[in-house]
Coordinates of C-alpha atoms and ligand atoms in Angstrom, one line a residue:
X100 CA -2.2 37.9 13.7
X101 CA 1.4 38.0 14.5
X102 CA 3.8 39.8 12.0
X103 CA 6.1 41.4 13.9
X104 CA 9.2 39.8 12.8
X105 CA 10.7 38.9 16.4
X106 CA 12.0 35.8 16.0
X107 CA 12.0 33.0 18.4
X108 CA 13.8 29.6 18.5
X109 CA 11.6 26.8 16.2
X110 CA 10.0 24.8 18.2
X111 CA 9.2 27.0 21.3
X112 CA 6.0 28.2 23.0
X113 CA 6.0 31.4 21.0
X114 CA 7.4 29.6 17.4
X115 CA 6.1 26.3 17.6
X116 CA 8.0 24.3 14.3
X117 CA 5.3 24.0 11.6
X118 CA 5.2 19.9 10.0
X119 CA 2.9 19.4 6.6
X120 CA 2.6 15.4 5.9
X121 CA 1.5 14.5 2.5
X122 CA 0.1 11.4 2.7
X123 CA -2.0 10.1 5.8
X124 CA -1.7 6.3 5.8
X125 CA 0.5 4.1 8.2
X126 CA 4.1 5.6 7.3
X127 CA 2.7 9.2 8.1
X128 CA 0.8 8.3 11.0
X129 CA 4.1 6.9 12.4
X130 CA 6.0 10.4 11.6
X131 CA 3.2 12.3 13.5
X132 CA 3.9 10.2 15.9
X133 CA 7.1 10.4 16.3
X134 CA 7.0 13.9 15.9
X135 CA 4.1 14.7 18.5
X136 CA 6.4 12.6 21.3
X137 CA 8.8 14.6 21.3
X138 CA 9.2 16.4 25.0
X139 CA 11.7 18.9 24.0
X140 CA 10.4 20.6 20.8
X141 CA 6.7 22.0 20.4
X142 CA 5.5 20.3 17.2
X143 CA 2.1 21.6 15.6
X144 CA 1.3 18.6 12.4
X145 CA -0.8 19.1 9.9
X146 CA -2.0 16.4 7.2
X147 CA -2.9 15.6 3.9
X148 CA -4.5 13.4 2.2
X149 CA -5.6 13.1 -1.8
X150 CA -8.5 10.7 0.0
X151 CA -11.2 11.9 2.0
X152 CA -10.6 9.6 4.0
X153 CA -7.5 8.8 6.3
X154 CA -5.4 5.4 6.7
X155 CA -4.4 4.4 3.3
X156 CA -3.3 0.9 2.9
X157 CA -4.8 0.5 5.9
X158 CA -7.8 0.9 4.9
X159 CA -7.4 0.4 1.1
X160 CA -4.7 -2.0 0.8
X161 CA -4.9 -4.8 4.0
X162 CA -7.5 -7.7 3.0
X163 CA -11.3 -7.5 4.2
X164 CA -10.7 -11.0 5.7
X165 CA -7.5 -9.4 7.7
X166 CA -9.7 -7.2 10.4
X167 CA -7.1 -8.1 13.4
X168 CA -4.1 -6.4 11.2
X169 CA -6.8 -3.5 10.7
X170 CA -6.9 -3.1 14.3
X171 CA -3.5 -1.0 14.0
X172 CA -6.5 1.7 13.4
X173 CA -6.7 1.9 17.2
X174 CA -3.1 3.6 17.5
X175 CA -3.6 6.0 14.7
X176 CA -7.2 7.3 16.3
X177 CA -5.2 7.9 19.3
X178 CA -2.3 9.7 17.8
X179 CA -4.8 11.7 15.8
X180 CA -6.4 12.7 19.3
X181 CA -3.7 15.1 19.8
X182 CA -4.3 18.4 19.7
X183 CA -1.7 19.5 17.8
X184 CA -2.7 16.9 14.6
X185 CA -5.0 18.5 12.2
X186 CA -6.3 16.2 9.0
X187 CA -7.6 17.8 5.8
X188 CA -8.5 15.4 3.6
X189 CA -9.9 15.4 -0.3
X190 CA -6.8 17.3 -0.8
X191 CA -4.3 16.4 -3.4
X192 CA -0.8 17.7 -3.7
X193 CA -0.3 19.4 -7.1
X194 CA -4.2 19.7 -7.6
X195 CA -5.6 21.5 -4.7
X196 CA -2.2 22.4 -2.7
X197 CA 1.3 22.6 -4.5
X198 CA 5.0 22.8 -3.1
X199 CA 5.0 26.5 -2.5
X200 CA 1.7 26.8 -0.7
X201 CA 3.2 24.1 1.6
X202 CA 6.5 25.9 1.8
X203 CA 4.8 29.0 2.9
X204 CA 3.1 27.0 6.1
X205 CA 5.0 25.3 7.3
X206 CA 8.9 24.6 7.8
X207 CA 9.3 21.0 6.9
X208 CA 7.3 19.1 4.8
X209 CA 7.2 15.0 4.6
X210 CA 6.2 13.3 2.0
X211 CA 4.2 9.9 2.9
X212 CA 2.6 9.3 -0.3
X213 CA 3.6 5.6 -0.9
X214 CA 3.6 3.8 -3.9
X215 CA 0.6 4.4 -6.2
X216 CA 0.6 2.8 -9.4
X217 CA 2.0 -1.4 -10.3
X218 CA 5.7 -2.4 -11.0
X219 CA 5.3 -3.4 -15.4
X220 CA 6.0 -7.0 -16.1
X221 CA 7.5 -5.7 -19.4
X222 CA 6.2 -8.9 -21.4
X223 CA 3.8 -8.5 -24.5
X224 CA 0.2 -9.0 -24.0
X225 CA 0.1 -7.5 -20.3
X226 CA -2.7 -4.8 -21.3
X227 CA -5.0 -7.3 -23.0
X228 CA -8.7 -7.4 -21.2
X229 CA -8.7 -9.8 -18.3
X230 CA -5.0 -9.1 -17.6
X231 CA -5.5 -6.8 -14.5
X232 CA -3.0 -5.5 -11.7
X233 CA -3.1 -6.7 -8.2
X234 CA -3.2 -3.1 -6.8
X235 CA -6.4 -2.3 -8.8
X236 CA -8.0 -5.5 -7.8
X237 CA -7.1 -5.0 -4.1
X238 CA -8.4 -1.2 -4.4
X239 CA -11.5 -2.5 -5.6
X240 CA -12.5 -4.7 -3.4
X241 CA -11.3 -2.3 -0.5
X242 CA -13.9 -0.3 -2.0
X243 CA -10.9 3.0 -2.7
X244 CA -13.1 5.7 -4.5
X245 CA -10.7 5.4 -7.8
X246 CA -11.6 2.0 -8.1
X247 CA -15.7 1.4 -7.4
X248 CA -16.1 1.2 -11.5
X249 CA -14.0 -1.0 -12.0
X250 CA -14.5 -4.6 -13.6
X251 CA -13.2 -8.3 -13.4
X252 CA -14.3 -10.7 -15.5
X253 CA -14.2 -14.0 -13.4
X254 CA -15.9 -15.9 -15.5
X255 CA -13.2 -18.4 -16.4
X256 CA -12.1 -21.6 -14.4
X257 CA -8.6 -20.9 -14.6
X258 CA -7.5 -17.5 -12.9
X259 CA -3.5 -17.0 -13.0
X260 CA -1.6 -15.1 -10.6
X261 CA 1.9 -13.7 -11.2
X262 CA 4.4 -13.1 -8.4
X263 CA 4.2 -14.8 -4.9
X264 CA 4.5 -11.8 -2.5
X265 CA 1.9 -11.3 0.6
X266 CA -0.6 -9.3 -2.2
X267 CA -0.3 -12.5 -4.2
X268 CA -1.4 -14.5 -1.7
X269 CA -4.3 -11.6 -0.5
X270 CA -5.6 -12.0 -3.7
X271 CA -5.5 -16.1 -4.3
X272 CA -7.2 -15.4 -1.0
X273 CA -9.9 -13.3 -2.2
X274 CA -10.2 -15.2 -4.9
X275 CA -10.6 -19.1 -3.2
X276 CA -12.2 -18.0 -0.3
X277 CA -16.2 -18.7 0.2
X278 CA -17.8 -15.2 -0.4
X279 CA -20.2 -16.3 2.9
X280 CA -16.7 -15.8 5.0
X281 CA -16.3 -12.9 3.6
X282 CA -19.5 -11.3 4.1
X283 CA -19.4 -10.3 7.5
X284 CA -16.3 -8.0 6.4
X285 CA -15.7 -4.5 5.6
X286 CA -15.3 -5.3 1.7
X287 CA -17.2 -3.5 -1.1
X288 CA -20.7 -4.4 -1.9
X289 CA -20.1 -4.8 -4.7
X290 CA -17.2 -6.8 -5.2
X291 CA -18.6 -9.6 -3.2
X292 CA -21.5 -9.5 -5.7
X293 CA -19.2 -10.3 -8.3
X294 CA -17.4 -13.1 -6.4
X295 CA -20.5 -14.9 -5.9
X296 CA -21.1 -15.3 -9.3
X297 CA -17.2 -16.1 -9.6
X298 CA -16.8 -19.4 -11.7
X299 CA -13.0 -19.0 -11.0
X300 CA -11.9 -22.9 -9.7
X301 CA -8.0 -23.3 -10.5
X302 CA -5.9 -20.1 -9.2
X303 CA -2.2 -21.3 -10.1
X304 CA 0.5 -19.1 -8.4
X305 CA 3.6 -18.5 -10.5
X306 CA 6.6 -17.9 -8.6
X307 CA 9.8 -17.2 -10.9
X308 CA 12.0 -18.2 -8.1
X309 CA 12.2 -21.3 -5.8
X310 CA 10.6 -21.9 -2.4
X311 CA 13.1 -20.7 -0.5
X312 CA 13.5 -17.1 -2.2
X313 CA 9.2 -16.9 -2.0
X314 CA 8.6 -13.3 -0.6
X315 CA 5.2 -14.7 0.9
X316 CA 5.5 -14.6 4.7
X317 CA 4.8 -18.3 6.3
X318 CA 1.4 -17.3 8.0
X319 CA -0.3 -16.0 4.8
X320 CA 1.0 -19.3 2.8
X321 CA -0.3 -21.6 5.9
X322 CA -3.7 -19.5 5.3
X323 CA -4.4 -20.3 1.7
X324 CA -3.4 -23.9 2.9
X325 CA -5.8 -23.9 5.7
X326 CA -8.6 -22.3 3.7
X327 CA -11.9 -24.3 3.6
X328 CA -12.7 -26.1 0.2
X329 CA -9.5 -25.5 -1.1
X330 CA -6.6 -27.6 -1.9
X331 CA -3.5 -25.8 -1.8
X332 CA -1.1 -27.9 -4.4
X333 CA 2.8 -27.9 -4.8
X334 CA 4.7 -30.5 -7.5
X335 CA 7.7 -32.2 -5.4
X336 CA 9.8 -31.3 -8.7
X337 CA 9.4 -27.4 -7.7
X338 CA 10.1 -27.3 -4.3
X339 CA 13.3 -29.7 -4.8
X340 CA 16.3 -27.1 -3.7
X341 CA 19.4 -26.5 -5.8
X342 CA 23.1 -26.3 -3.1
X343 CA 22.9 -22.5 -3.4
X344 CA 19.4 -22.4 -2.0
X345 CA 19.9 -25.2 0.7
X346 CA 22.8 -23.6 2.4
X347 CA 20.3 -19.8 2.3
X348 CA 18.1 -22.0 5.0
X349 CA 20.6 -22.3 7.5
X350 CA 20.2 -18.6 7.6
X351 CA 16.8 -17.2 6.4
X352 CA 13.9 -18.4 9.5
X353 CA 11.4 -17.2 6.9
X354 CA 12.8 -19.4 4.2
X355 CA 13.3 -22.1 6.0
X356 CA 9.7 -22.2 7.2
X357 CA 8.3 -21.8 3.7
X358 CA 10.2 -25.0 2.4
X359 CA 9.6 -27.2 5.5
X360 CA 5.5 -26.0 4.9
X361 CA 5.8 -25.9 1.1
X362 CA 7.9 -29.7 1.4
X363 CA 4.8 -31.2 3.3
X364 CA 2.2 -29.6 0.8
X365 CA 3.8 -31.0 -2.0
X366 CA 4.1 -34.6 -0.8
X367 CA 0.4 -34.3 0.1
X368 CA -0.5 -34.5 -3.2
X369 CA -3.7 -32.7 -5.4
X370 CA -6.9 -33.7 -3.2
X371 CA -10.4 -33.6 -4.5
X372 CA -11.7 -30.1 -2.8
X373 CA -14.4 -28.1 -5.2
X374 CA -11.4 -25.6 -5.4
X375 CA -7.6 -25.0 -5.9
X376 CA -4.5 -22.9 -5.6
X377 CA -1.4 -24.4 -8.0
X378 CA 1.9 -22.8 -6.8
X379 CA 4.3 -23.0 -9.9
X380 CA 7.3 -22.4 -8.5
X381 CA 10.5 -21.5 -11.0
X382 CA 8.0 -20.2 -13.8
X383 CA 8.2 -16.9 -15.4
X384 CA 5.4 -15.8 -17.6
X385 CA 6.7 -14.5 -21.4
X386 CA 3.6 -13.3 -23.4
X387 CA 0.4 -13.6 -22.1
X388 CA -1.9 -15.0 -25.2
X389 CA -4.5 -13.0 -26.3
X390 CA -7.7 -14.0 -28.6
X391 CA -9.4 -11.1 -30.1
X392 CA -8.2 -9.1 -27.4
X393 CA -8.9 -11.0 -24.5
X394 CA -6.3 -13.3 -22.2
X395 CA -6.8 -16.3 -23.3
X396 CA -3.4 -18.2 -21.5
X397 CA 0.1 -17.8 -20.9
X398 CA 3.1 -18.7 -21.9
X399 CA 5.3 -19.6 -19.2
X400 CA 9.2 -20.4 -19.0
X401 CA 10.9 -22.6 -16.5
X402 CA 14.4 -21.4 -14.7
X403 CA 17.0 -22.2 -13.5
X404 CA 18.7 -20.1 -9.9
X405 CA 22.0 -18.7 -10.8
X406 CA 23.9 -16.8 -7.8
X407 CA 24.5 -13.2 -9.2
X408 CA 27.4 -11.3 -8.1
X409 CA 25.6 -10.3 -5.3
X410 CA 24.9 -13.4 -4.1
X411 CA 21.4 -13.4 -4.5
X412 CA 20.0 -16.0 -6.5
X413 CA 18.5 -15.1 -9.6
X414 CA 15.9 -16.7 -12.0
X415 CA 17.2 -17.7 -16.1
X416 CA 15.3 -18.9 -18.6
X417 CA 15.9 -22.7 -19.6
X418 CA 14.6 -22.8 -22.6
X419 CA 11.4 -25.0 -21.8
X420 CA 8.1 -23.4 -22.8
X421 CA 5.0 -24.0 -21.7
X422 CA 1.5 -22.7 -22.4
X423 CA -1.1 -22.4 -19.5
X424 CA -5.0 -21.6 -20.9
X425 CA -6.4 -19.0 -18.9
X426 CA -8.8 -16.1 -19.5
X427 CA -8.3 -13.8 -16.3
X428 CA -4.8 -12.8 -14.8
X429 CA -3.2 -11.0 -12.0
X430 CA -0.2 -8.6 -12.0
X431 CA 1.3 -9.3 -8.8
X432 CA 5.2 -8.3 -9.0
X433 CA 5.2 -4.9 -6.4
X434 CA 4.2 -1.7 -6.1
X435 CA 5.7 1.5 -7.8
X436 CA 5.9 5.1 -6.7
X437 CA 5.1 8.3 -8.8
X438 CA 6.5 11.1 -8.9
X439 CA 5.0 14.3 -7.0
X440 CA 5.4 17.7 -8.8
X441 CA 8.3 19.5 -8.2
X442 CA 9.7 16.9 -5.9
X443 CA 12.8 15.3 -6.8
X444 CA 12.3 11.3 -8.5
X445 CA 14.2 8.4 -9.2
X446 CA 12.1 6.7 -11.9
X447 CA 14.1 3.4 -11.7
X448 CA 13.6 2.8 -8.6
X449 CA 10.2 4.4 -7.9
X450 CA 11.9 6.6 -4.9
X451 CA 12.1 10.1 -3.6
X452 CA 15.7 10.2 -3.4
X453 CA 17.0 10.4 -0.3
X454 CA 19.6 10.5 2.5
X455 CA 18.1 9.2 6.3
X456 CA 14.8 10.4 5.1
X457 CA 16.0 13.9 3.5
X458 CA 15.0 14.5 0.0
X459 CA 18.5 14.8 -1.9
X460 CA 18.3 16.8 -5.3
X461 CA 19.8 14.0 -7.5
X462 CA 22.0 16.0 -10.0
X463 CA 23.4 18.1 -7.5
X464 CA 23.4 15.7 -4.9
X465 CA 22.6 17.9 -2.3
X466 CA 20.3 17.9 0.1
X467 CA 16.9 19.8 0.1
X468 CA 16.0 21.9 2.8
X469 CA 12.9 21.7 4.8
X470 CA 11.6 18.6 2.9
X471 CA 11.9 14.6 3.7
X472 CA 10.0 11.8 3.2
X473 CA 8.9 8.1 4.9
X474 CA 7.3 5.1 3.6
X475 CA 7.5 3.4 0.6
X476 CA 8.0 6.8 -1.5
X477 CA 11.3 6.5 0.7
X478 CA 12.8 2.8 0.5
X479 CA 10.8 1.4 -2.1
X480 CA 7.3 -1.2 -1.6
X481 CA 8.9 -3.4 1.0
X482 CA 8.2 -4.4 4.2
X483 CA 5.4 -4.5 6.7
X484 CA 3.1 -2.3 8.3
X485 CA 5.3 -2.5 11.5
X486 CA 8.2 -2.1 9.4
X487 CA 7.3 2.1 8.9
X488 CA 7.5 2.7 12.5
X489 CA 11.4 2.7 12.8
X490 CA 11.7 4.3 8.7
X491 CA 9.5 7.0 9.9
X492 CA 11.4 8.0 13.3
X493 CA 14.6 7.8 11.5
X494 CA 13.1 10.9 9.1
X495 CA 12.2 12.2 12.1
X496 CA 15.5 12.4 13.9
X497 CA 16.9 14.4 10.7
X498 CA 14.1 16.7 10.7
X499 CA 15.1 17.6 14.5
X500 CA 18.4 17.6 13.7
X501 CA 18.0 20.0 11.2
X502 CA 16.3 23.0 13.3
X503 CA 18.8 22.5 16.0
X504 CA 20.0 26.2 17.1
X505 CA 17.4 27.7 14.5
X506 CA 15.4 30.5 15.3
X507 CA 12.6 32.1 13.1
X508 CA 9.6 34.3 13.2
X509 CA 6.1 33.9 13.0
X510 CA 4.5 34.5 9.7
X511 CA 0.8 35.3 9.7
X512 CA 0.8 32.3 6.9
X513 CA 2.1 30.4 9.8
X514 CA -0.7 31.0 12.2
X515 CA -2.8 27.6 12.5
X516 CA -6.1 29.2 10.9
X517 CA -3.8 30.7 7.4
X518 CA -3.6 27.0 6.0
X519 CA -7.7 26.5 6.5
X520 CA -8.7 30.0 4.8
X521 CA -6.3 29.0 2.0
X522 CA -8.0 25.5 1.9
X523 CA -11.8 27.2 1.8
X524 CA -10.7 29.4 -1.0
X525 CA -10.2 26.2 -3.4
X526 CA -12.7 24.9 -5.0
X527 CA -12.3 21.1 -3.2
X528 CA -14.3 20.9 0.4
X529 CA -11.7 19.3 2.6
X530 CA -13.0 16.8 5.2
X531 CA -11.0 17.0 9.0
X532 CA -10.4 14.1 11.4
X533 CA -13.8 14.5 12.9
X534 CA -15.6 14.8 9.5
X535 CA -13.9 11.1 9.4
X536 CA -14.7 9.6 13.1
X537 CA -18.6 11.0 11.8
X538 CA -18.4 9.0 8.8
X539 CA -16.6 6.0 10.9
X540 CA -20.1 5.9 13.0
X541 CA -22.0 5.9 10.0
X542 CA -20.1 3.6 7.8
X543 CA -20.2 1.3 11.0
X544 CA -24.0 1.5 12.2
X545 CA -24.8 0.9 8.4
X546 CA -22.5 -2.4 8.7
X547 CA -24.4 -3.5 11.8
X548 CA -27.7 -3.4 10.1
X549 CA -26.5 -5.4 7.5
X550 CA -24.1 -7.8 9.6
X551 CA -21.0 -6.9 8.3
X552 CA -18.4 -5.2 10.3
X553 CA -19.1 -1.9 8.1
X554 CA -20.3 -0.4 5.1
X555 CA -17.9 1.7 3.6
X556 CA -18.4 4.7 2.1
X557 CA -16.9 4.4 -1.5
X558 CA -18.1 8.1 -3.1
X559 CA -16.9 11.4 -2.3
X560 CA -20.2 13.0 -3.0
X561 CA -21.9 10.1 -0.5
X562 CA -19.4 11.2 2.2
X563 CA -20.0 15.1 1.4
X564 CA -24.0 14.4 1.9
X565 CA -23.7 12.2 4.9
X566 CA -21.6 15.7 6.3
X567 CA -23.9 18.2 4.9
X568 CA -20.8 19.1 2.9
X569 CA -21.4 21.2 -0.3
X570 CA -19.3 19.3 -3.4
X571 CA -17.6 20.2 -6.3
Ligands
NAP16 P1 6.8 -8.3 -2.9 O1 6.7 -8.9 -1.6 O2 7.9 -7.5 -3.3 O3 6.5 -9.5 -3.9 C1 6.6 -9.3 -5.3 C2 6.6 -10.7 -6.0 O4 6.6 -10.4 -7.4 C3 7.9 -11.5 -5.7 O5 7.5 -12.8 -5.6 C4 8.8 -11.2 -6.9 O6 9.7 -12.2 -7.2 C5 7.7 -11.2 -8.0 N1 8.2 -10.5 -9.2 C6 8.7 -9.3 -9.3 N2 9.0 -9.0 -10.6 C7 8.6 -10.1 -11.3 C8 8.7 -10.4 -12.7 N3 9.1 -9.6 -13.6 N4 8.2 -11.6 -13.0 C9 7.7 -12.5 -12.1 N5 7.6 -12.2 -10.8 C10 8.1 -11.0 -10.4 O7 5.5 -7.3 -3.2 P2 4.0 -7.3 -2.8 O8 3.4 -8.7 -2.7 O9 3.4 -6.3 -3.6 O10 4.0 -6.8 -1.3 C11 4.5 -5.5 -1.0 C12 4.8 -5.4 0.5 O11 3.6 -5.4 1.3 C13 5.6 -6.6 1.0 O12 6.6 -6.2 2.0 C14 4.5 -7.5 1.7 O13 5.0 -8.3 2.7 C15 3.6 -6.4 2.3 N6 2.3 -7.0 2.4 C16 2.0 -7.6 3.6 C17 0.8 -8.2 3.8 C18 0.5 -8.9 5.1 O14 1.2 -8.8 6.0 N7 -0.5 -9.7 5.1 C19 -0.2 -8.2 2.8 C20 0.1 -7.5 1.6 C21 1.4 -6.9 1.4 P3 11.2 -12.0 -6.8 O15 11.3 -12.3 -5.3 O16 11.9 -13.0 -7.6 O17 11.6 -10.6 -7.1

């Protein structure tokens, strides 16, 4: 142990600078690595996840049926091959670690923890059974440990989606597609079980915007269209453009792209596949209907695109009601972050506030030392996986920026082994990166005798007998 109080400049040989990243999926890989690069600075990373497990939306949030963008696992098994990375997960900040344990070990601390819970629709009827959120469904069937017990009733014809964003489209997907394509995949057991005996026919898609304001990327549109057995229908009427929206396409590929694809759908007509997708486009829902406490439809309005004084166009009600019958519906209108304790929050907007990456106190409006933050906890749910690559190395420039000319001892807290003696003396067993690459082999033998690409584990206490771990 080293206590002697001679200080050293952060980031040497003899003071290496001390990282803690709470969160370990895609936008806190991308700070280790941005960190770990670093030629000029000795960087020792430590990170933490609530999950046994590492990856995150990776692993929890990307579609069973998308393996290819899974493949992105590749680059975080080698950044995690770095000596100087350490994961402990199982271990939840503000439960098993808090900001002052973390402020002890380490002199920065990012905070990667993305955005948990669903953004509210705010219309009545949203909690009624068979009204569900995207994210749950998603978790589900990405077999996250929250989410194993819980339930979709898919026993209607008519399933209704809400919002047209890429997790829209991943779950139309899920939805449409033949279970047989999707056995072969990493998704839960159990949720293809219940797909099978899906009786779900008619997903209709309700955009409250026009075709060329859709925040579904052109690929993952052209994929429900492609899909086998499925007809993938557009009225003429909805993808008509007003001036405002025509003159956006001279400027916006993606737009453009959608139209041109969504134009051609629509003059193709409603075909006579076993199943379809309905993309209402210009349709908000305003009370979903409920019958003894279950979904039974929902009542939808048309709009109109006004140009806001932003110049973005925005959806108002016409006036014109309609009522779709339905007895199962997705939530799919974004992502939300929650707050972490004692972290400063901005509840509107589901944000750690921040400047660059550093967490700014928002009634003083300074900045707060030694702690920053990446992700979608740090610029909202937007964006794709590539997208945290650049967000994350911008955090990390600060973080550098900050220790420049700063010197500092070494604390016996600070010594590599202080952080694991503090984790064993709480009663949550923590699992390290090659706890995980053990459960990877097993989750993926298991897969191969089954012919699926791998049988996750989806239960802590599962993962803690496979390791000869002792529980809770
Ligand atoms: P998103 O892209 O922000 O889409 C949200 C959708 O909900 C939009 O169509 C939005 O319409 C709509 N919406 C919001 N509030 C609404 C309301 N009150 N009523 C009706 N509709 C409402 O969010 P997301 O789909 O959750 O995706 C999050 C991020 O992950 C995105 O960047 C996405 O591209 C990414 N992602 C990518 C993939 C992939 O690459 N395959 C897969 C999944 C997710 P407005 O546009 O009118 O606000």
């Amino acid at each position: 142990m080293n206590n002697s109080g001679t200080e050293y400049p952060l980031g040497s040989e003899q003071r290496p600078l001390r990282v803690a990243v709470v969160g370990a999926g895609p936008s806190g890989f991308y700070a280790v690595d941005a960190l770990l690069r670093r030629k000029d600075v000795l960087i020792e990373v430590d990170t933490f996840d609530r999950l046994p497990v590492p990856y995150g939306l990776v692993r929890f949030g990307v579609a069973p049926d998308h393996q290819n963008i899974k493949a992105i696992i590749k680059g975080y098994e080698r950044i995690a091959a770095n000596p100087r990375f350490r994961f402990f997960g199982n271990i939840q900040f503000g439960r098993d670690i808090h900001l002052g344990d973390l402020q002890a070990h380490y002199d920065q601390i990012i905070y990667a923890v993305g955005a948990e819970t669903d953004r509210r629709l705010n219309i009545p009827g949203e909690m009624l059974s068979g009204s569900y959120t995207a994210t749950e469904f998603v978790a589900w069937y990405n077999g996250h440990p929250d989410y194993v017990d819980s339930r979709f009733d898919l026993s209607h014809e008519r399933a209704v989606v809400v919002g047209m964003g890429n997790v829209a489209m991943d779950v139309t997907r899920i939805l449409a597609k033949s279970p047989d394509e999707l056995a072969a995949t990493d998704i839960a057991d159990y949720a293809l079980e219940t797909l099978r005996a899906s009786k779900v026919r008619e997903i209709v898609i309700l955009g409250r915007r026009g075709a060329a304001q859709a925040a579904f990327t052109p690929k993952e549109i052209k994929e429900i269209g492609a899909l086998e057995g499925v007809d993938l229908v557009v009225d003429p009427a909805d993808v008509a453009l007003d001036d405002e929206s025509e003159k956006t396409l001279e400027t916006d590929r993606q737009a453009r792209t959608n139209v041109q694809y969504l134009t051609e759908k629509s003059q193709e007509g409603p075909g006579a596949s076993p199943k379809n997708v309905h993309l209402r486009l210009l349709r908000s829902p305003v009370e979903i209907i409920g019958e003894n406490g279950y979904v039974a439809g929902v009542k939808i309005e048309r709009n109109v695109l006004v140009k806001s004084e932003s110049g973005e166009m925005r959806p108002r009600g016409s006036g014109e009601f309609e009522t779709i019958p339905c007895g199962t519906l997705f939530r799919s209108v974004g992502y939300h972050g929650i707050p972490l304790q004692g972290v400063p929050f901005d509840q509107a907007n589901g944000v750690i506030p921040n400047e660059r990456g550093r967490v700014v106190d928002p009634d003083s409006g300074e900045v707060v030392r030694g702690q920053y933050v990446v992700g979608w906890i740090k610029r909202g749910p937007t964006g794709l996986l590539g997208t945290n690559k650049g967000d994350s190395g911008e955090t990390v420039e600060a973080m550098l920026e900050d220790i420049q000319g700063q010197t500092a001892a070494m604390r016996n807290e600070q010594e590599p082994d202080a952080i694991e003696s503090f984790l064993k003396s709480k009663d949550a067993p923590y699992l390290t990166f090659s706890d995980w690459k053990e459960l990877d082999l097993l989750e993926i033998e298991k897969g191969e005798a089954m012919g699926k690409i791998r049988q996750k584990f989806v239960h802590l206490s599962d993962m803690l007998e496979a390791l000869d771990k002792e529980g809770r």
